[in-house]
PDB file of C-alpha atoms and ligand atoms in Angstrom:
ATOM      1  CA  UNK X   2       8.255  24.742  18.114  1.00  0.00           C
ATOM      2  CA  UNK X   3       4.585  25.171  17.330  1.00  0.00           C
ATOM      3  CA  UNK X   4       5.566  27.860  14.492  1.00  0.00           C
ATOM      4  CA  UNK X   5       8.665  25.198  12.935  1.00  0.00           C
ATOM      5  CA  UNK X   6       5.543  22.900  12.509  1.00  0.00           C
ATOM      6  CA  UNK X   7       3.407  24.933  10.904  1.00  0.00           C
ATOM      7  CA  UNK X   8       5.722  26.652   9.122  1.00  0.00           C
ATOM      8  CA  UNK X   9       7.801  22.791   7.359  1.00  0.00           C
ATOM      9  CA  UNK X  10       7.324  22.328   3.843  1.00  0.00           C
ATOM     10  CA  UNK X  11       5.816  19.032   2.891  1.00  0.00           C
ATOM     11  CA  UNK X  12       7.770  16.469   1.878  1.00  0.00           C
ATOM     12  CA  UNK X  13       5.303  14.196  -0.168  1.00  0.00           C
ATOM     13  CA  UNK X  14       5.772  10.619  -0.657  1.00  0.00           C
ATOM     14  CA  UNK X  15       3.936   7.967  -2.781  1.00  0.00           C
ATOM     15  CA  UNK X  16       3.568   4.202  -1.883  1.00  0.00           C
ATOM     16  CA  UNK X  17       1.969   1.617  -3.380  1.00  0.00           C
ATOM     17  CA  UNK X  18      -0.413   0.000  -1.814  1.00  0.00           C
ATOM     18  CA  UNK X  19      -2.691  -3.296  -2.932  1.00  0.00           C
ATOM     19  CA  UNK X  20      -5.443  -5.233  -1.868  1.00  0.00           C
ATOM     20  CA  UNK X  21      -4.496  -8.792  -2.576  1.00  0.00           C
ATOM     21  CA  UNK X  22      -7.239 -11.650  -4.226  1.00  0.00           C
ATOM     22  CA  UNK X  23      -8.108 -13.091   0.066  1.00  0.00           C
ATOM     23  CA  UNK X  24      -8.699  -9.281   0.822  1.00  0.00           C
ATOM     24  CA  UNK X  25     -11.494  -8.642  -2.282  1.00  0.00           C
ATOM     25  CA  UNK X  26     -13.170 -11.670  -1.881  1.00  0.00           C
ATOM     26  CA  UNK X  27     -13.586 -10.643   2.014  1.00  0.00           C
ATOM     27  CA  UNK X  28     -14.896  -7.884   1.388  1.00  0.00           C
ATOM     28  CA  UNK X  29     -12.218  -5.893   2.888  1.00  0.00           C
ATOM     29  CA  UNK X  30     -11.586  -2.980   0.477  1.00  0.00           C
ATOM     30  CA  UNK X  31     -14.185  -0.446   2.117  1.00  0.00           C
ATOM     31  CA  UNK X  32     -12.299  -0.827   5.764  1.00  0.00           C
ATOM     32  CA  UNK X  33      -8.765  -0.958   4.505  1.00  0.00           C
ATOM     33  CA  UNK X  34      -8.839   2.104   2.298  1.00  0.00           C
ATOM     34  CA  UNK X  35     -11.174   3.640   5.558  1.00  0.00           C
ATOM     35  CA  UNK X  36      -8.095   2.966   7.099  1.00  0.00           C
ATOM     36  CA  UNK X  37      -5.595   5.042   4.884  1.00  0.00           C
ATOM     37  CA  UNK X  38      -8.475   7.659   4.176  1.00  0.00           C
ATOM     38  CA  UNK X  39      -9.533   8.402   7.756  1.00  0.00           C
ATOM     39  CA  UNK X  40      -5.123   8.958   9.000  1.00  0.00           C
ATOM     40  CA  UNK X  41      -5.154  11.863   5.845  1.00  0.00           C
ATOM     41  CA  UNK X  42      -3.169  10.282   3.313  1.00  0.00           C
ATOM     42  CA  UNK X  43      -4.971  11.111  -0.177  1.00  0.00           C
ATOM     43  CA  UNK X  44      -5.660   8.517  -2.977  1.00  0.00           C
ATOM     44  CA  UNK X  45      -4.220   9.710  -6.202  1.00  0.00           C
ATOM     45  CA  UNK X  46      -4.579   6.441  -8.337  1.00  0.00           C
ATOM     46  CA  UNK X  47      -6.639   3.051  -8.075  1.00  0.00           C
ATOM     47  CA  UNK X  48      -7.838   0.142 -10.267  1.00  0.00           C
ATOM     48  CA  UNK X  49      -8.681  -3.494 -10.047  1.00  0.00           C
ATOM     49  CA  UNK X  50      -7.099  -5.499 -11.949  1.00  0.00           C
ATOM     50  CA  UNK X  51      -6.250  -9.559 -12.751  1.00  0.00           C
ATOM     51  CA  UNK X  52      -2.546  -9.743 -12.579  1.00  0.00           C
ATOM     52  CA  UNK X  53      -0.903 -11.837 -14.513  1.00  0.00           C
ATOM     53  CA  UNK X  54       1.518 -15.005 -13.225  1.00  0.00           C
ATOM     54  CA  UNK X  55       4.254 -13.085 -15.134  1.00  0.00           C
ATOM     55  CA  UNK X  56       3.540  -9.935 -13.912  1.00  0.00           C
ATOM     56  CA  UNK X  57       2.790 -11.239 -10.155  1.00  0.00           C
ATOM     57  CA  UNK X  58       6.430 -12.573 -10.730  1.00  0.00           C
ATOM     58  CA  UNK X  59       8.011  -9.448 -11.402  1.00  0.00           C
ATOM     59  CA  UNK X  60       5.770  -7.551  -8.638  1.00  0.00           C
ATOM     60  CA  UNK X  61       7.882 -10.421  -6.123  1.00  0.00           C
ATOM     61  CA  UNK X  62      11.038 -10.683  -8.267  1.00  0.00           C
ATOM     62  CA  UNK X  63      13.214  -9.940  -4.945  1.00  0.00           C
ATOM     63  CA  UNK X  64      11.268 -12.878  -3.335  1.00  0.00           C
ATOM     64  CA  UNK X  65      12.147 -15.327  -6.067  1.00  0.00           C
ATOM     65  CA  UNK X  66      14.594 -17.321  -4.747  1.00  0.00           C
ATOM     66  CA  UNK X  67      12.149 -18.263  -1.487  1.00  0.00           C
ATOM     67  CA  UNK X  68      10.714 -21.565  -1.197  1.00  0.00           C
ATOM     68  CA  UNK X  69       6.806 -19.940  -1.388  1.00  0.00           C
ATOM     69  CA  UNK X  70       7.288 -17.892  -4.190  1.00  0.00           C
ATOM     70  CA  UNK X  71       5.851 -20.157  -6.909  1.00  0.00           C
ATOM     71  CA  UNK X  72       2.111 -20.366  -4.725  1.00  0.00           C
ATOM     72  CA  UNK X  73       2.525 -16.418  -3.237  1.00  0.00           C
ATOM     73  CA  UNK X  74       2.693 -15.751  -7.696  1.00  0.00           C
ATOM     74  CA  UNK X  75       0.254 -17.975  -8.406  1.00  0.00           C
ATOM     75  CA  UNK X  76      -2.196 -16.447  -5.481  1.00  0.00           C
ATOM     76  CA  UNK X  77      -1.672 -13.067  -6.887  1.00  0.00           C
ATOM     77  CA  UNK X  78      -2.736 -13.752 -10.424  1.00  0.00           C
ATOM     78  CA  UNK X  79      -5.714 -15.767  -9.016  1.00  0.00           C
ATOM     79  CA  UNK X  80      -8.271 -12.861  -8.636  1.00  0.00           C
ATOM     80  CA  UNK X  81      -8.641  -9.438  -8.503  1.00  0.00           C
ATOM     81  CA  UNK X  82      -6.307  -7.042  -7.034  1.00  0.00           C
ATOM     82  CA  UNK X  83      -6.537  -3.436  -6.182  1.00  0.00           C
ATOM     83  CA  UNK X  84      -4.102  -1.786  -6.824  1.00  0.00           C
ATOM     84  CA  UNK X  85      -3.563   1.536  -5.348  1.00  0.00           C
ATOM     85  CA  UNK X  86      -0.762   4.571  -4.776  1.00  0.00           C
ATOM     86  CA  UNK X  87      -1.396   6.766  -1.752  1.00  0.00           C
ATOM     87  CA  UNK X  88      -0.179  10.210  -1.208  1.00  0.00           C
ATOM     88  CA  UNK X  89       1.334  11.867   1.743  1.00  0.00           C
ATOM     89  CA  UNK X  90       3.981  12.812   4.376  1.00  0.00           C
ATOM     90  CA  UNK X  91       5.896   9.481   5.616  1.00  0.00           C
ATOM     91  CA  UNK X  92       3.200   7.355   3.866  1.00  0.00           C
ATOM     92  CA  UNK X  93       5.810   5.041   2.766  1.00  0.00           C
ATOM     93  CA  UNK X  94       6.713   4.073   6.577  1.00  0.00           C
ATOM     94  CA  UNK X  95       3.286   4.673   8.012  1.00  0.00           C
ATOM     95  CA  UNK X  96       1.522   2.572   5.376  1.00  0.00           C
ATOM     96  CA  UNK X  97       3.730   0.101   6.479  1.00  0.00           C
ATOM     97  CA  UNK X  98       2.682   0.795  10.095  1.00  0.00           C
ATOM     98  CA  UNK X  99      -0.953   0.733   9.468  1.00  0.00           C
ATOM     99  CA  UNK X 100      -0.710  -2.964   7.473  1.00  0.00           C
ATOM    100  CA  UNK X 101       1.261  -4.301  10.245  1.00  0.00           C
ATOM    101  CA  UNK X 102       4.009  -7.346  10.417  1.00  0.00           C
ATOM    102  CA  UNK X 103       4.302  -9.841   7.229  1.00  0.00           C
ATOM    103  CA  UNK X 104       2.784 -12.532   9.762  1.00  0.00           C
ATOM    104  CA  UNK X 105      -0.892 -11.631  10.694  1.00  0.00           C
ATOM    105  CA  UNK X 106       0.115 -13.840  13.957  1.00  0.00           C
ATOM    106  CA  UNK X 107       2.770 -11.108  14.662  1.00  0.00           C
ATOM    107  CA  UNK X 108       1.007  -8.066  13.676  1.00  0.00           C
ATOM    108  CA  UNK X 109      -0.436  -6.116  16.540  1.00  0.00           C
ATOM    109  CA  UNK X 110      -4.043  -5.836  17.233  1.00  0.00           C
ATOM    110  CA  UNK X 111      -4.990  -2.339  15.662  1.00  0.00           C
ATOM    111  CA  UNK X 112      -3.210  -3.049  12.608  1.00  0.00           C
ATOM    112  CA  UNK X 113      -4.671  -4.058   9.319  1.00  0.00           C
ATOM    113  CA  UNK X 114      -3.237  -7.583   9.211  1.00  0.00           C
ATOM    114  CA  UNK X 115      -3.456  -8.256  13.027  1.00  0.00           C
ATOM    115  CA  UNK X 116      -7.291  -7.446  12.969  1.00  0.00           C
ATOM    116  CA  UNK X 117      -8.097  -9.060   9.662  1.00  0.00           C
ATOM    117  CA  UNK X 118      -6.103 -11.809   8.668  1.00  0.00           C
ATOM    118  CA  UNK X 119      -4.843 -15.198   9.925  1.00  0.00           C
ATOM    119  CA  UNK X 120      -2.020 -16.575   8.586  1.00  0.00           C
ATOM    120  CA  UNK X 121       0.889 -15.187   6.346  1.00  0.00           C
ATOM    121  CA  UNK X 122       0.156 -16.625   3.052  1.00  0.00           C
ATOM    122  CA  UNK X 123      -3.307 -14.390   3.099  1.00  0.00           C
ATOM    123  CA  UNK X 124      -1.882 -11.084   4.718  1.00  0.00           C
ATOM    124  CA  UNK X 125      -4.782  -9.659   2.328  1.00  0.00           C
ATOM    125  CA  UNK X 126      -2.307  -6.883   1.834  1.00  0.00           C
ATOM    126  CA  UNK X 127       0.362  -5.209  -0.023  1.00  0.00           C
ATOM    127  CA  UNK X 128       2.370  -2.054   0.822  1.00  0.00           C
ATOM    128  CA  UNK X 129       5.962  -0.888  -0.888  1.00  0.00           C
ATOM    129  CA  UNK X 130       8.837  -1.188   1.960  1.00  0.00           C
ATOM    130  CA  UNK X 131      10.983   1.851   0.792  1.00  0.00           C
ATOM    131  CA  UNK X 132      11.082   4.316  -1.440  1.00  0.00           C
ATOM    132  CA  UNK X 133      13.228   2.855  -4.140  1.00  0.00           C
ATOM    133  CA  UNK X 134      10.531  -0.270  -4.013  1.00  0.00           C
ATOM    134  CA  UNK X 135       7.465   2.406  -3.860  1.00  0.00           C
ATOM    135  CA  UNK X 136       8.699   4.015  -7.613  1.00  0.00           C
ATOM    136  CA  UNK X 137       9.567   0.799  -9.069  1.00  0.00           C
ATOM    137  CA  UNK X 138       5.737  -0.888  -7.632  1.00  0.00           C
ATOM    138  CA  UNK X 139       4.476   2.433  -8.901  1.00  0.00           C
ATOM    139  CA  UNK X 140       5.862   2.008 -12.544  1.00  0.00           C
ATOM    140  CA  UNK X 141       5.554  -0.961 -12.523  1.00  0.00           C
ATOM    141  CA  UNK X 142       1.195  -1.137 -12.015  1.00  0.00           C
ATOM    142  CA  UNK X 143       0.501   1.747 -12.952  1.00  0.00           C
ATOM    143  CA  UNK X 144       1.142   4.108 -16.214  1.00  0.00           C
ATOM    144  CA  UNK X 145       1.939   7.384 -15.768  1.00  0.00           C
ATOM    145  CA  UNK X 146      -1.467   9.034 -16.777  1.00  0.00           C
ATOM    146  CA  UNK X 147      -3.069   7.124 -14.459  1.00  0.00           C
ATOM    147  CA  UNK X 148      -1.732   8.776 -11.676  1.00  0.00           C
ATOM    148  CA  UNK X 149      -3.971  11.925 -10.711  1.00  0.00           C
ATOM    149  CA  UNK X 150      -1.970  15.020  -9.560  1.00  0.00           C
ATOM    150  CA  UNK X 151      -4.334  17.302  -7.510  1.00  0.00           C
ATOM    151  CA  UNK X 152      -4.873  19.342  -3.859  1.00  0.00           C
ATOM    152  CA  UNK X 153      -6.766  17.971  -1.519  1.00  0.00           C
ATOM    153  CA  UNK X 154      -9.425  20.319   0.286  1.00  0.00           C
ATOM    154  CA  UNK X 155      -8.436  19.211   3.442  1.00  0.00           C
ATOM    155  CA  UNK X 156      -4.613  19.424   3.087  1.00  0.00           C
ATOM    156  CA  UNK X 157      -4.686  22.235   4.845  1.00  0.00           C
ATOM    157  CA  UNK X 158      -6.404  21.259   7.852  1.00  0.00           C
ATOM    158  CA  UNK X 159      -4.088  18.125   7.604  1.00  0.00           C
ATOM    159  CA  UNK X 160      -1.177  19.247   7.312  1.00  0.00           C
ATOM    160  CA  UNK X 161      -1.546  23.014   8.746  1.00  0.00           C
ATOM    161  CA  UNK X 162      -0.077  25.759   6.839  1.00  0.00           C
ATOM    162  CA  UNK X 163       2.923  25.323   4.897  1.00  0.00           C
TER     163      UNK X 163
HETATM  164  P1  GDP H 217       5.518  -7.995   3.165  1.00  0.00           P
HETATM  165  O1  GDP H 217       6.375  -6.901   2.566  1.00  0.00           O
HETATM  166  O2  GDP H 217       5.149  -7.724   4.599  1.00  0.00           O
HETATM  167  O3  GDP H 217       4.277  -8.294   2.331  1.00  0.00           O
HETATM  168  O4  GDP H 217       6.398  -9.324   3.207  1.00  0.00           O
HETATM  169  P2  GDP H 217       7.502  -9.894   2.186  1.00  0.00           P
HETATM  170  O5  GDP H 217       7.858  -8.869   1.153  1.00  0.00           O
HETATM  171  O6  GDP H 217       8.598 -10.485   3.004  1.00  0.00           O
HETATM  172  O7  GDP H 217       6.735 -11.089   1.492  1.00  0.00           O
HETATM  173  C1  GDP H 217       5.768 -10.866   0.497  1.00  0.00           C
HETATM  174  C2  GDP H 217       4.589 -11.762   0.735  1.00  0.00           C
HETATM  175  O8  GDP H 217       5.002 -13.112   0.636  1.00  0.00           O
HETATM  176  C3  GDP H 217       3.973 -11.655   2.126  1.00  0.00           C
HETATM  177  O9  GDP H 217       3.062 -10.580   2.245  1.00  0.00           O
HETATM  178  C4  GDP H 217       3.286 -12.981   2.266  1.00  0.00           C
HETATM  179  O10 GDP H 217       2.034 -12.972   1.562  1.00  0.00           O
HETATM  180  C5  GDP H 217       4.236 -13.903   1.519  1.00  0.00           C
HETATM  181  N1  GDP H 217       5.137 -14.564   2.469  1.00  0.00           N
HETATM  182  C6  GDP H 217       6.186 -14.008   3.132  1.00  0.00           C
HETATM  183  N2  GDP H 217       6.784 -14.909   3.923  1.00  0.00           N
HETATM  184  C7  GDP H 217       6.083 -16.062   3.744  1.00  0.00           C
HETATM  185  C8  GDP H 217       6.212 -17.368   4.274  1.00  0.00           C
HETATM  186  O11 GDP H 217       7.079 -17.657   5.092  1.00  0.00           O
HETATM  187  N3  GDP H 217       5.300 -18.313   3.846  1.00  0.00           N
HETATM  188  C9  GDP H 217       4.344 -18.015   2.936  1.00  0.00           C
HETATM  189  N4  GDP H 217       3.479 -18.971   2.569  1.00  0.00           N
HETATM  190  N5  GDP H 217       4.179 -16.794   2.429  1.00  0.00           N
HETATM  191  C10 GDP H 217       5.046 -15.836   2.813  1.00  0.00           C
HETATM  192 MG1   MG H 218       7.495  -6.875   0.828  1.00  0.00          MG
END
């Protein structure tokens, strides 16, 4: 069992992942990227940026039909965002994990949103919810040569040999 481990080939995924405007102007960004550091998953691109109402549109297009849509866009494009895309094994699920429920008043105490946010319109967070959403969010925020390709020194110790 122990060898099967150490012996699986990794199956890397990317997610996005992005701070929203409530989250910045906390002050949050050191403690939620701690967060995503500190479980192993590696940073391979990052940038703060002023979205756009159009482009917050498009970022929620699935959501558009929902009655908060028009105030979730225009709370998007009201500050800086950071926008990030996170490397790793299940980091598509597990981000998801570590952010926690869509309502901070439902997210468990542990998680990003249940220890640092209140209500659901300023979840101070962002995170893809498949993989189909993560490469669309990806293409989407970021351009391709912004998106760093390199080995981790402690993928290793992470992951165990492969
Ligand atoms: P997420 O994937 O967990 O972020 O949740 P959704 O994709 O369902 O919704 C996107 C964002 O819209 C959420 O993170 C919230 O900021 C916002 N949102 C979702 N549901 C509600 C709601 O019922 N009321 C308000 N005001 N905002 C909501
Ligand atoms: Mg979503």
């Amino acid at each position: 069992m122990l060898q099967d481990q150490e012996a699986h080939a990794l199956q890397m995924e990317r997610t996005f992942i992005a701070i929203k405007p409530d989250g910045v102007q906390r002050g949050l960004i050191s403690e939620i990227i701690e967060r995503f550091e500190r479980k192993g998953f590696k940073l391979v691109a990052i940038k703060l940026v002023v979205p756009s109402k159009t482009f917050a549109q498009k970022h929620y297009y699935d959501l558009k039909d929902r009655p908060f849509f028009n105030g979730l866009c225009n709370f998007l494009s009201s500050g800086p965002v950071l926008a990030m895309v996170w490397e790793g094994e299940g980091v598509i699920t597990y981000g998801r994990k570590l952010i926690g429920a869509t309502d901070p008043q439902k997210s468990e105490p542990g998680t990003i949103r249940g220890d640092l946010a209140i209500v659901v319109g300023r979840n101070i967070i962002h995170g893809s919810d498949g993989p189909e959403t993560a490469k669309n969010e990806i293409n989407l925020w970021f351009k391709p040569d912004e998106l760093t390709n390199y080995t981790s020194n402690q993928e290793k110790w992470t992951y165990g040999e492969h």
